[in-house]
Amino acid sequence: MNPEVAVPAAAELGEGPTWDPVAGRLIWVDILASRIHTYEPDSGRRTVMATEQHVGAAKPRAGGGLVVNLRDGVGLYGPDGAFSWLLRDPVPGRRGNDAAVAPDGALWAGTMRYDEAPGGGSLTRITGDGATTALPDPVSVSNGTGWSPDGRLMYYVDSPTRRIDVFDYDGQLVHERRPFAVIDSGSGFPDGLTVDADGGIWVALWDGAAVRRYHPDGTLDLVVELPVRRPTACAFGGPDLTDLYITTARTGLRQPHPLSGSLLVLPGMGRGTPGTAFAG
């Protein structure tokens, strides 16, 4: 299970891999470089687009273009590249981090403070018209979010807790938060996650040099060791959604591995679920 290099890069903080089935491409970001990357595995074509602010996530929109989780809020890029704010909520010292689109087309956008201060982040559900509902629980470093194949559960990572938590999901909002899996001390911190078609939860371990898969009952199924110390997130992509793409980071490392910051891929690792485009 040695990873291949899909895109050799030196991203400071690669994050948020997302498969765009309409365009047949993977979208990912380099948060601290304010860049949105795309990669088409069939042709090898790559693009890089600069944003005006640090960008925590970029996801496809139903009508074309992208929804982006920026430093000062959530913005929209149209199919022609024109930008507009959907929700502008600047807070000094805070930025957007990971985000995910729910089965109903709403964006769940996370934030964190640059200094990672406890309680300084948030997780907010944002609809296509900009209406918001914030998670009332305290959040520090909002990270991976994903849904079970039947749409009844939402998984969530607030990295400093060292947990993956799970909520009941009613089609719009979440209820009854409880621990799903705990990452033992010394194995890194849970970061971005994805859920496969069998209900397995895959999570990247920051400072853990690995990606793990958990069974739907919370038991550990698989550990894939990686050459890079800081994998950040994972997502299934490719025409059949069978390849697991992994973003990585080199920020904060004195001697990063040569592949740190690259987009890695584990071919044929499973089968992902078709994502939902943002309904806005």
C-alpha positions as semicolon CSV with decimal commas, in nm:
position;residue;x (nm);y (nm);z (nm)
1;M;0,000;0,000;0,000
2;N;0,269;0,245;-0,099
3;P;0,123;0,577;-0,214
4;E;0,190;0,715;-0,558
5;V;0,252;1,082;-0,630
6;A;-0,046;1,227;-0,818
7;V;0,086;1,583;-0,816
8;P;0,441;1,663;-0,702
9;A;0,416;1,990;-0,512
10;A;0,554;2,182;-0,218
11;A;0,226;2,302;-0,067
12;E;0,268;2,467;0,269
13;L;-0,067;2,337;0,389
14;G;-0,237;2,117;0,131
15;E;-0,595;2,039;0,232
16;G;-0,949;1,951;0,131
17;P;-0,932;1,703;-0,161
18;T;-1,271;1,689;-0,336
19;W;-1,371;1,498;-0,647
20;D;-1,567;1,700;-0,903
21;P;-1,749;1,437;-1,115
22;V;-1,879;1,687;-1,370
23;A;-1,532;1,810;-1,461
24;G;-1,356;1,479;-1,390
25;R;-1,104;1,648;-1,165
26;L;-0,979;1,664;-0,809
27;I;-0,994;2,001;-0,634
28;W;-0,765;2,077;-0,341
29;V;-0,621;2,384;-0,171
30;D;-0,298;2,516;-0,026
31;I;-0,440;2,716;0,261
32;L;-0,142;2,933;0,353
33;A;-0,040;3,000;-0,007
34;S;-0,397;3,108;-0,094
35;R;-0,415;2,870;-0,389
36;I;-0,682;2,642;-0,533
37;H;-0,542;2,347;-0,729
38;T;-0,714;2,112;-0,973
39;Y;-0,589;1,784;-1,118
40;E;-0,742;1,574;-1,395
41;P;-0,610;1,219;-1,362
42;D;-0,715;1,114;-1,714
43;S;-0,518;1,387;-1,889
44;G;-0,273;1,490;-1,617
45;R;-0,385;1,851;-1,662
46;R;-0,332;2,076;-1,361
47;T;-0,441;2,429;-1,280
48;V;-0,364;2,669;-0,998
49;M;-0,578;2,970;-0,907
50;A;-0,483;3,237;-0,655
51;T;-0,734;3,366;-0,400
52;E;-0,723;3,700;-0,223
53;Q;-0,723;3,537;0,123
54;H;-0,617;3,215;0,289
55;V;-0,854;2,947;0,159
56;G;-0,954;2,654;0,381
57;A;-1,169;2,466;0,131
58;A;-1,309;2,483;-0,222
59;K;-1,611;2,278;-0,334
60;P;-1,810;2,253;-0,659
61;R;-2,135;2,448;-0,694
62;A;-2,446;2,297;-0,853
63;G;-2,456;2,566;-1,120
64;G;-2,084;2,567;-1,187
65;G;-1,799;2,746;-1,016
66;L;-1,682;2,702;-0,659
67;V;-1,782;2,783;-0,304
68;V;-1,477;2,872;-0,094
69;N;-1,414;2,894;0,280
70;L;-1,189;3,199;0,316
71;R;-1,031;3,391;0,601
72;D;-1,319;3,636;0,633
73;G;-1,612;3,414;0,539
74;V;-1,761;3,208;0,259
75;G;-1,738;3,326;-0,101
76;L;-1,857;3,217;-0,443
77;Y;-1,674;3,190;-0,775
78;G;-1,903;3,178;-1,074
79;P;-1,839;2,963;-1,382
80;D;-1,677;3,272;-1,537
81;G;-1,448;3,321;-1,238
82;A;-1,633;3,624;-1,099
83;F;-1,620;3,643;-0,718
84;S;-1,885;3,747;-0,465
85;W;-1,933;3,705;-0,092
86;L;-2,207;3,473;0,030
87;L;-2,131;3,528;0,397
88;R;-1,873;3,780;0,514
89;D;-1,792;3,754;0,884
90;P;-1,435;3,868;0,954
91;V;-1,297;3,796;1,301
92;P;-0,941;3,915;1,374
93;G;-0,705;3,622;1,418
94;R;-0,949;3,365;1,273
95;R;-0,966;3,192;0,934
96;G;-1,172;2,940;0,748
97;N;-1,053;2,580;0,763
98;D;-1,200;2,254;0,635
99;A;-1,554;2,242;0,497
100;A;-1,790;1,984;0,346
101;V;-2,117;1,980;0,154
102;A;-2,401;1,785;0,315
103;P;-2,645;1,560;0,127
104;D;-2,899;1,847;0,123
105;G;-2,651;2,077;-0,054
106;A;-2,569;2,296;0,247
107;L;-2,207;2,380;0,329
108;W;-2,072;2,298;0,674
109;A;-1,785;2,545;0,708
110;G;-1,531;2,531;0,989
111;T;-1,303;2,797;1,130
112;M;-1,008;2,815;1,368
113;R;-0,783;3,078;1,518
114;Y;-0,435;3,112;1,373
115;D;-0,296;3,053;1,723
116;E;-0,529;2,751;1,766
117;A;-0,668;2,896;2,087
118;P;-0,922;2,665;2,257
119;G;-1,279;2,758;2,173
120;G;-1,170;3,004;1,905
121;G;-1,323;2,818;1,613
122;S;-1,670;2,735;1,487
123;L;-1,871;2,501;1,265
124;T;-2,160;2,657;1,075
125;R;-2,420;2,521;0,834
126;I;-2,468;2,762;0,543
127;T;-2,746;2,722;0,286
128;G;-2,738;2,838;-0,073
129;D;-2,909;3,166;0,018
130;G;-2,662;3,238;0,299
131;A;-2,879;3,137;0,598
132;T;-2,669;3,005;0,886
133;T;-2,701;2,770;1,179
134;A;-2,398;2,742;1,407
135;L;-2,304;2,433;1,603
136;P;-2,355;2,539;1,968
137;D;-2,073;2,320;2,103
138;P;-1,729;2,476;2,163
139;V;-1,487;2,429;1,871
140;S;-1,112;2,484;1,858
141;V;-0,971;2,356;1,526
142;S;-1,263;2,255;1,304
143;N;-1,162;1,985;1,060
144;G;-1,303;1,678;0,883
145;T;-1,678;1,643;0,828
146;G;-1,862;1,366;0,644
147;W;-2,190;1,175;0,620
148;S;-2,281;0,807;0,629
149;P;-2,402;0,656;0,298
150;D;-2,761;0,643;0,424
151;G;-2,746;1,010;0,528
152;R;-2,842;0,940;0,889
153;L;-2,509;1,021;1,057
154;M;-2,257;1,306;1,042
155;Y;-1,896;1,252;1,147
156;Y;-1,687;1,543;1,271
157;V;-1,334;1,619;1,390
158;D;-1,227;1,899;1,622
159;S;-0,859;1,809;1,606
160;P;-0,735;1,892;1,960
161;T;-0,993;1,653;2,109
162;R;-0,813;1,361;1,936
163;R;-1,159;1,224;1,855
164;I;-1,383;1,155;1,564
165;D;-1,735;1,236;1,689
166;V;-2,065;1,132;1,537
167;F;-2,405;1,303;1,535
168;D;-2,749;1,193;1,430
169;Y;-2,835;1,387;1,113
170;D;-3,198;1,468;1,033
171;G;-3,143;1,585;0,677
172;Q;-3,054;1,939;0,782
173;L;-2,932;1,965;1,142
174;V;-2,742;1,742;1,385
175;H;-2,832;1,601;1,726
176;E;-2,688;1,375;1,998
177;R;-2,313;1,422;1,963
178;R;-2,105;1,132;2,094
179;P;-1,749;0,996;2,054
180;F;-1,700;0,757;1,763
181;A;-1,325;0,686;1,776
182;V;-1,033;0,815;1,984
183;I;-0,683;0,860;1,844
184;D;-0,430;0,744;2,102
185;S;-0,161;0,982;2,218
186;G;0,150;0,949;2,003
187;S;-0,042;0,859;1,687
188;G;-0,104;1,215;1,574
189;F;-0,418;1,425;1,554
190;P;-0,726;1,350;1,344
191;D;-0,760;1,592;1,054
192;G;-0,967;1,560;0,735
193;L;-1,192;1,261;0,678
194;T;-1,407;1,088;0,419
195;V;-1,669;0,812;0,431
196;D;-1,669;0,526;0,180
197;A;-1,964;0,346;0,021
198;D;-1,952;0,072;0,285
199;G;-1,976;0,324;0,567
200;G;-1,609;0,308;0,660
201;I;-1,454;0,628;0,792
202;W;-1,109;0,724;0,663
203;V;-0,914;0,990;0,854
204;A;-0,574;1,152;0,795
205;L;-0,350;1,178;1,101
206;W;-0,157;1,505;1,127
207;D;0,184;1,430;1,282
208;G;0,088;1,063;1,262
209;A;0,223;0,982;0,912
210;A;-0,078;0,764;0,840
211;V;-0,434;0,732;0,721
212;R;-0,673;0,511;0,916
213;R;-1,000;0,340;0,825
214;Y;-1,261;0,267;1,092
215;H;-1,553;0,029;1,061
216;P;-1,900;0,184;1,102
217;D;-1,907;0,046;1,459
218;G;-1,596;0,249;1,549
219;T;-1,343;-0,034;1,552
220;L;-1,013;0,019;1,373
221;D;-0,993;-0,166;1,041
222;L;-0,679;-0,048;0,862
223;V;-0,373;0,171;0,907
224;V;-0,188;0,291;0,595
225;E;0,153;0,430;0,684
226;L;0,279;0,721;0,474
227;P;0,625;0,865;0,412
228;V;0,509;1,215;0,506
229;R;0,460;1,324;0,864
230;R;0,164;1,554;0,806
231;P;-0,112;1,412;0,588
232;T;-0,408;1,646;0,618
233;A;-0,713;1,497;0,448
234;C;-0,831;1,223;0,214
235;A;-1,105;1,170;-0,043
236;F;-1,200;0,912;-0,303
237;G;-1,176;1,018;-0,665
238;G;-1,130;0,900;-1,019
239;P;-1,402;0,791;-1,264
240;D;-1,506;0,497;-1,042
241;L;-1,432;0,670;-0,709
242;T;-1,187;0,394;-0,617
243;D;-0,865;0,593;-0,568
244;L;-0,790;0,753;-0,232
245;Y;-0,627;1,095;-0,272
246;I;-0,435;1,240;0,022
247;T;-0,328;1,601;0,071
248;T;-0,016;1,676;0,273
249;A;0,163;1,966;0,441
250;R;0,517;2,082;0,504
251;T;0,442;2,382;0,726
252;G;0,621;2,382;1,059
253;L;0,862;2,103;0,967
254;R;1,235;2,166;0,991
255;Q;1,326;1,887;0,751
256;P;1,014;1,791;0,560
257;H;1,013;1,473;0,355
258;P;1,060;1,545;-0,019
259;L;0,695;1,445;-0,076
260;S;0,558;1,672;0,195
261;G;0,320;1,914;0,027
262;S;0,244;1,679;-0,264
263;L;-0,088;1,525;-0,355
264;L;-0,062;1,150;-0,300
265;V;-0,290;0,871;-0,420
266;L;-0,356;0,512;-0,314
267;P;-0,515;0,347;-0,621
268;G;-0,794;0,098;-0,573
269;M;-0,831;0,147;-0,199
270;G;-1,208;0,117;-0,190
271;R;-1,513;0,289;-0,328
272;G;-1,624;0,637;-0,241
273;T;-1,970;0,789;-0,251
274;P;-2,077;1,050;-0,507
275;G;-2,045;1,392;-0,350
276;T;-2,308;1,664;-0,346
277;A;-2,250;2,003;-0,507
278;F;-2,321;2,316;-0,306
279;A;-2,676;2,433;-0,369
280;G;-2,590;2,797;-0,413
